[in-house]
mmCIF file of C-alpha atoms in Angstrom:
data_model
loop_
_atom_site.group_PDB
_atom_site.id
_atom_site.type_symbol
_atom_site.label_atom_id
_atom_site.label_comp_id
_atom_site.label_asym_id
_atom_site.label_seq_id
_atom_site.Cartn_x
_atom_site.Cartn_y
_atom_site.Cartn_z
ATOM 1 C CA UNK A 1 5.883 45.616 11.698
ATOM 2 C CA UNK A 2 9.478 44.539 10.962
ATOM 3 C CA UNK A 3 8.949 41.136 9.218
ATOM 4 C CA UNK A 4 11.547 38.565 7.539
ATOM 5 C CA UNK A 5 10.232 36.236 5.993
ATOM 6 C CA UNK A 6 11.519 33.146 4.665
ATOM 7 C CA UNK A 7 10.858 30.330 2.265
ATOM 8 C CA UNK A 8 12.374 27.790 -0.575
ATOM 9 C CA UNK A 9 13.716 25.421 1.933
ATOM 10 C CA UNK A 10 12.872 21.601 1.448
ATOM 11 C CA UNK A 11 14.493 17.920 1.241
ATOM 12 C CA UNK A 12 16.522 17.597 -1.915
ATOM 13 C CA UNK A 13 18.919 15.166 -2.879
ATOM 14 C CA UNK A 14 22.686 15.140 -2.019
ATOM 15 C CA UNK A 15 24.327 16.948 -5.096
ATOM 16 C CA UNK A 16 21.348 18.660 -6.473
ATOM 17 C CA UNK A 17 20.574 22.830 -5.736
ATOM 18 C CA UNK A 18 18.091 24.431 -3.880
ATOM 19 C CA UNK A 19 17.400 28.403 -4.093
ATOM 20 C CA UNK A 20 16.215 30.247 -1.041
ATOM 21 C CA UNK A 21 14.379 33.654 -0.780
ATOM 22 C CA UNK A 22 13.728 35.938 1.718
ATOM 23 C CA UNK A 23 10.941 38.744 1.606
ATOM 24 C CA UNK A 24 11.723 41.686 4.396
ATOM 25 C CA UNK A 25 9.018 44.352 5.629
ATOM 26 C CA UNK A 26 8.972 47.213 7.763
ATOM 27 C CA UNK A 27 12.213 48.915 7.560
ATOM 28 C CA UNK A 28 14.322 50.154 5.058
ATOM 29 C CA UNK A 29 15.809 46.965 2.991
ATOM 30 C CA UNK A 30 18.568 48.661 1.045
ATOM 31 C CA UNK A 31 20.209 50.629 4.466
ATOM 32 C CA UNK A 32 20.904 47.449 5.798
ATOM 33 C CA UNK A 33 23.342 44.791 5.185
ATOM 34 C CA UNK A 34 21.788 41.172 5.300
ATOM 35 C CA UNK A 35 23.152 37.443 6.131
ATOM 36 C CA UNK A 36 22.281 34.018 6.372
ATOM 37 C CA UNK A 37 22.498 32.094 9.424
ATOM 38 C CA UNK A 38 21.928 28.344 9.594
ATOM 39 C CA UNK A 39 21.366 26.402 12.729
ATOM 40 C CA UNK A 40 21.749 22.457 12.040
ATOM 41 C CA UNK A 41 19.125 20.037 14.123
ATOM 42 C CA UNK A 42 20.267 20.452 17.884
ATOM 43 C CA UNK A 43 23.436 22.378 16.793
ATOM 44 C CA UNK A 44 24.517 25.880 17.639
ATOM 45 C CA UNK A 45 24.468 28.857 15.085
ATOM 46 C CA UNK A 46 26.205 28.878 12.771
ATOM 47 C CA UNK A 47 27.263 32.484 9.971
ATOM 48 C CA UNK A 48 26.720 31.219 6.127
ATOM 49 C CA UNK A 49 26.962 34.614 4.059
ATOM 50 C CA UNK A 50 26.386 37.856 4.608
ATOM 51 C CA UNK A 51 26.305 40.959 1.986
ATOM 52 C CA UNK A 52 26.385 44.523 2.290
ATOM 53 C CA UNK A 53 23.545 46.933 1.598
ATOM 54 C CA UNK A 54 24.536 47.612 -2.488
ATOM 55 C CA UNK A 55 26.010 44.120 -2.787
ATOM 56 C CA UNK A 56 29.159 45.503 -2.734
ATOM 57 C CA UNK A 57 30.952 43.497 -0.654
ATOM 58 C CA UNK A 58 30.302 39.987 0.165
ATOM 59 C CA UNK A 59 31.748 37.370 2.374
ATOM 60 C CA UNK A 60 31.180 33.300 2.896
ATOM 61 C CA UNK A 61 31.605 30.670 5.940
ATOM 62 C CA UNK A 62 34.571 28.166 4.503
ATOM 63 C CA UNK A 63 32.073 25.474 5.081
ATOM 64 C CA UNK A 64 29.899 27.228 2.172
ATOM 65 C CA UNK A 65 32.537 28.887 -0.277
ATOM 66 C CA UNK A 66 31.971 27.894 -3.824
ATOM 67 C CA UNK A 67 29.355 26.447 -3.559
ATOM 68 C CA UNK A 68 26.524 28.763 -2.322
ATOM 69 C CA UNK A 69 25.713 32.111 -3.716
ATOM 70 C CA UNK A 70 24.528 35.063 -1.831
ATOM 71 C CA UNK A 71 22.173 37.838 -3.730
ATOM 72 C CA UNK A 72 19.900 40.434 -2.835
ATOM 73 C CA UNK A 73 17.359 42.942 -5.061
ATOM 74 C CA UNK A 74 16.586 46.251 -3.466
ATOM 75 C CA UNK A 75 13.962 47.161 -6.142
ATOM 76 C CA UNK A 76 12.021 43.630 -4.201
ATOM 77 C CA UNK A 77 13.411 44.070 -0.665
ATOM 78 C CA UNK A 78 14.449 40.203 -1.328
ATOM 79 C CA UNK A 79 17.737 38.289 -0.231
ATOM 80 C CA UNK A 80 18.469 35.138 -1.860
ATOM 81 C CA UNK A 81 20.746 32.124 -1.268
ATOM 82 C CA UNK A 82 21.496 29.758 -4.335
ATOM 83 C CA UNK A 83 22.737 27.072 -3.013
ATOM 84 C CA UNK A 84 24.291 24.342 -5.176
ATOM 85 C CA UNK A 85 25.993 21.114 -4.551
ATOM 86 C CA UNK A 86 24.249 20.464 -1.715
ATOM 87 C CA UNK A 87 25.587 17.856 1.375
ATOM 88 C CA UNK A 88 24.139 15.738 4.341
ATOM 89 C CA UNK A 89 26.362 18.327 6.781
ATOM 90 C CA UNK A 90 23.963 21.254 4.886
ATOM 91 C CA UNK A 91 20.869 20.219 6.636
ATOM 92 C CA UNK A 92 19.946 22.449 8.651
ATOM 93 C CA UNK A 93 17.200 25.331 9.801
ATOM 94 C CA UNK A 94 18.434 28.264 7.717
ATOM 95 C CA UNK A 95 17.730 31.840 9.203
ATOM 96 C CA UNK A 96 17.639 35.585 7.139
ATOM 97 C CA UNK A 97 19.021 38.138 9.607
ATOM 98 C CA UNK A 98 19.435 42.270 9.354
ATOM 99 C CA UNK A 99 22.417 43.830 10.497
ATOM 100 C CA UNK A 100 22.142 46.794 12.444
ATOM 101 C CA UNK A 101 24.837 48.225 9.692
ATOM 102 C CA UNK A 102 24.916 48.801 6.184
ATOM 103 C CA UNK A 103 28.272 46.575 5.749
ATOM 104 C CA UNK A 104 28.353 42.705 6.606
ATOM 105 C CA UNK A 105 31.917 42.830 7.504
ATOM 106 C CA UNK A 106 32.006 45.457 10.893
ATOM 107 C CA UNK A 107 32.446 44.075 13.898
ATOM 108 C CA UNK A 108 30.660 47.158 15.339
ATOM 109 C CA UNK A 109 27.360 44.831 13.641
ATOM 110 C CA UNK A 110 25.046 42.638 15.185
ATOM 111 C CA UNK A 111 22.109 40.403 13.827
ATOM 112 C CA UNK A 112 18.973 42.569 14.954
ATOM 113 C CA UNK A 113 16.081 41.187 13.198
ATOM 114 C CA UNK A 114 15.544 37.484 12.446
ATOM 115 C CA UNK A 115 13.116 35.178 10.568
ATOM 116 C CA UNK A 116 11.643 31.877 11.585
ATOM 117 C CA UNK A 117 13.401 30.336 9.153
ATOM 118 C CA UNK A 118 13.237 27.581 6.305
ATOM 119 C CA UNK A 119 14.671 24.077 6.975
ATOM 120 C CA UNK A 120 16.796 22.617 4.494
ATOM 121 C CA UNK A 121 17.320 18.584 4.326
ATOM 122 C CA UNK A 122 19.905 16.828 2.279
ATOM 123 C CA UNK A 123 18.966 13.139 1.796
ATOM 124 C CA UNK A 124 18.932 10.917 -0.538
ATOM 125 C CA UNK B 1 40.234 30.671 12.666
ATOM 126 C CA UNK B 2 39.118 32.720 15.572
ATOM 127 C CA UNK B 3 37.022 30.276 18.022
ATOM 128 C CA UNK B 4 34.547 31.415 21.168
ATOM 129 C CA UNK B 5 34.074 29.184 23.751
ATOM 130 C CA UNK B 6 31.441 29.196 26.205
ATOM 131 C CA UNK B 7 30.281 26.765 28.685
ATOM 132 C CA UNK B 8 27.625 24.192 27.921
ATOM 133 C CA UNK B 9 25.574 24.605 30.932
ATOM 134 C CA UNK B 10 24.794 27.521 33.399
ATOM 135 C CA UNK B 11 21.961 27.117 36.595
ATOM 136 C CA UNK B 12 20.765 29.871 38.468
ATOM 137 C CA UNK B 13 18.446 29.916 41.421
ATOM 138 C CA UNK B 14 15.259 32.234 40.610
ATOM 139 C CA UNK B 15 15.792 35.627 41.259
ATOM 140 C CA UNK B 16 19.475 35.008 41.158
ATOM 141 C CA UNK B 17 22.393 35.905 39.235
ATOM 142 C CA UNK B 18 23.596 34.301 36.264
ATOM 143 C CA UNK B 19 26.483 35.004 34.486
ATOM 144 C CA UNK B 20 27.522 33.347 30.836
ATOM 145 C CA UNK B 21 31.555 33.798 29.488
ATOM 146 C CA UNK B 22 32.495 33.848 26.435
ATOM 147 C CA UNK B 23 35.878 32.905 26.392
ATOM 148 C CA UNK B 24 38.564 33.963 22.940
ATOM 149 C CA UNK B 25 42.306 35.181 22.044
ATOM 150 C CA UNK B 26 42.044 38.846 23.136
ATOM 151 C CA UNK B 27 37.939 39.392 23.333
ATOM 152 C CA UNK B 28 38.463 42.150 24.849
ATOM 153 C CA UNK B 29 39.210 43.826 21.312
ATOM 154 C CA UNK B 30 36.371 43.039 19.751
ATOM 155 C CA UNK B 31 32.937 43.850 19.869
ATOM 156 C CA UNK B 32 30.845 41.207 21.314
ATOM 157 C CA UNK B 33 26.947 40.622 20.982
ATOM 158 C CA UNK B 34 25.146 37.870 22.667
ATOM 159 C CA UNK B 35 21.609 36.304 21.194
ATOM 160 C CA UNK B 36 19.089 34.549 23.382
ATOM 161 C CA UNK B 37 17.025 31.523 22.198
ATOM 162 C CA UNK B 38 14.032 29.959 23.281
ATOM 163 C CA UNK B 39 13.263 26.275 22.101
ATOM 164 C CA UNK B 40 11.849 26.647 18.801
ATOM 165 C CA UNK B 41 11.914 30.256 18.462
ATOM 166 C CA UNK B 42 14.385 32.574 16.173
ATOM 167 C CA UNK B 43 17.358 34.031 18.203
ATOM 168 C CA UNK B 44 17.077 37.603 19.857
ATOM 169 C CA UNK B 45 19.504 40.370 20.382
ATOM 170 C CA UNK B 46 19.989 40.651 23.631
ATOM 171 C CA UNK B 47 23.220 42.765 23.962
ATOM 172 C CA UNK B 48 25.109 44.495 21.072
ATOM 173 C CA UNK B 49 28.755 45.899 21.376
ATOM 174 C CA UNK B 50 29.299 44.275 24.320
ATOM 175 C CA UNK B 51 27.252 45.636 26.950
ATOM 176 C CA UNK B 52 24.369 47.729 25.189
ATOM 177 C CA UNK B 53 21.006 46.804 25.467
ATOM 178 C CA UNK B 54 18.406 46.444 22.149
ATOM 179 C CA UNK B 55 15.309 48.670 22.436
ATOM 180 C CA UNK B 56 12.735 46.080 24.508
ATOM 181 C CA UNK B 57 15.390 44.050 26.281
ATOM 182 C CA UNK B 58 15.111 44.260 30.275
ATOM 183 C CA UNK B 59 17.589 46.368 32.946
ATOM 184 C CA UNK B 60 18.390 42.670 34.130
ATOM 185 C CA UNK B 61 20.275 42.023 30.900
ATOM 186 C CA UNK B 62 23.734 43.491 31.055
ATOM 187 C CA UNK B 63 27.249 42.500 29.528
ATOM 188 C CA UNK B 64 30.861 43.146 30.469
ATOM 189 C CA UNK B 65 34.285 42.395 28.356
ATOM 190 C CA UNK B 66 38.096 42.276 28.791
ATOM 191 C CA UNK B 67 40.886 40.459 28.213
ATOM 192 C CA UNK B 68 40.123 37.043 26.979
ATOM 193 C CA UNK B 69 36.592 37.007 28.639
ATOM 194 C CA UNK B 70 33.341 38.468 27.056
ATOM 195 C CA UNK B 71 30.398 38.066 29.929
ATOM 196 C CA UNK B 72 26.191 38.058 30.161
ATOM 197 C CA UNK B 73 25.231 39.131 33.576
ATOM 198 C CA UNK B 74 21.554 38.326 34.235
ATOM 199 C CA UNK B 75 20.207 39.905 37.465
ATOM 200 C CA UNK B 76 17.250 38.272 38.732
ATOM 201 C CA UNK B 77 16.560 35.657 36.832
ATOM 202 C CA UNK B 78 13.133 34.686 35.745
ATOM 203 C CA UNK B 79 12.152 31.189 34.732
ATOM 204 C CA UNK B 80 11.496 33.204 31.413
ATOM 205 C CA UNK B 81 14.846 33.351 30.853
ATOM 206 C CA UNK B 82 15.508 30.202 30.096
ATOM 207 C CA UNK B 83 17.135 29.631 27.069
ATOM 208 C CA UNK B 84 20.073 28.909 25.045
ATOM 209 C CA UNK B 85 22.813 32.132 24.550
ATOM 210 C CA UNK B 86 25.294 32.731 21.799
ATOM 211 C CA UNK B 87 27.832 35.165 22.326
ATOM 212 C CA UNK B 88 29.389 36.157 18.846
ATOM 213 C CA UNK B 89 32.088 38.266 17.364
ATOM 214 C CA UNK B 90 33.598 39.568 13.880
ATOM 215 C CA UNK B 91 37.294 38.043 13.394
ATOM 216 C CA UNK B 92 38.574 39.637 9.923
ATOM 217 C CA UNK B 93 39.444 35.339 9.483
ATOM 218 C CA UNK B 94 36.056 33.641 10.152
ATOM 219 C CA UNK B 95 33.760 36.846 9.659
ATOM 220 C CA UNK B 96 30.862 36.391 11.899
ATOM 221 C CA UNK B 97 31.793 34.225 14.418
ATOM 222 C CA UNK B 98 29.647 31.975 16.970
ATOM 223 C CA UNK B 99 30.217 30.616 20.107
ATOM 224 C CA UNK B 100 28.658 27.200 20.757
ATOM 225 C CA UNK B 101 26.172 28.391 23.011
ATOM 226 C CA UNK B 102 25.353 28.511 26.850
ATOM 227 C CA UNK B 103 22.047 26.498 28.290
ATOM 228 C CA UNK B 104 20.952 28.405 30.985
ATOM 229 C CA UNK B 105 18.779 26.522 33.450
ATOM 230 C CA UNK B 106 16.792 28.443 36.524
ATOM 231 C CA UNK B 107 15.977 26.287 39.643
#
């Protein structure tokens, strides 16, 4: 079954990091590019970071440049988001997604497989 | 930045038609795919490169785009089909891009 799984989401302070991981199953991890897709409480989706299948190429939302970091280990089949100085407008339900394509930057791609996600809160 | 828009709201009477825009500068260039979402569920590809159809996803599902106007068709709607629907795009600005997303409501 194709699985993606996440987890390291959690209320943390205004300022302070958080690191989040997800575990994929079922399909080939390293053909695939991967992103992170965040959806804040009764909000719309919204693209954080995506990176191609050999971490080649990477790419941020403006709203996240600089200050989240966007990692993946084949050898695992695990993506990763480090995500430092973290803000109120951050809180959100954060979602792993497969591309159908090895790059994160085609527009010929599409977000084909999603997690359930792993909410992130930013209070003090 | 390259923005979508779509409306807020759609209704359709069951077993009608619905149709969901997706309206941005020259659409018709780009590739659109549109994601359905169910109250508390993850989002699902619906339709990829504007008008083809996942492995799983029904006839009814079908989408059209030109000009400034990327469209979801839904034939016969089902009460099942009630959700919320993204349309999104890659804009070599913004990357992946979202529209705001479409509540579609069957009577």
């Amino acid at each position: 079954e194709v699985q993606l799984v996440e987890s390291g989401g959690g209320l943390v302070q205004p300022g302070r990091s958080l690191r989040l991981s997800c575990a994929a199953s079922g399909f080939t991890f390293d053909d695939y590019a991967m992103h992170w897709v965040r959806q804040a409480p009764g909000k719309g989706l919204e693209w954080v970071s995506g990176i191609s299948w050999n971490s080649g190429s990477i790419g941020y939302a403006d709203s996240v440049k600089g200050r989240f970091t966007i990692s993946r280990d084949n050898a695992k089949n695990s993506l990763y988001l480090q995500m430092n100085s973290l803000r109120a407008e951050d809180t959100a339900l954060y979602y792993c997604a497969k591309d159908i394509l090895p790059s994160y930057s085609s527009g010929l791609g599409a977000f084909d497989i999603w997690g359930q996600g792993t909410m992130v809160t930013v209070s003090s | 930045s390259y923005e979508l828009t779509q409306p807020l709201s759609v209704s359709v009477a069951l077993g009608q038609t619905a149709r969901i825009t997706c309206g941005g500068n020259n659409i018709g260039s780009k590739n659109v795919h549109w994601y359905q979402q169910k109250p508390g569920q993850a989002p699902v590809l619906v339709i990829y490169r504007d008008s083809n159809r996942p492995s799983g996803i029904p006839e009814r599902f079908s989408g059209s785009n030109s000009g400034n106007t990327a469209t979801l068709t839904i034939s016969r709607a089902q009460a099942g089909d009630e959700a919320d629907y993204y349309c999104q795009v890659w804009d070599s600005s913004t990357a992946r891009v979202f529209g705001g997303g479409t509540k579609l409501t069957v009577l």
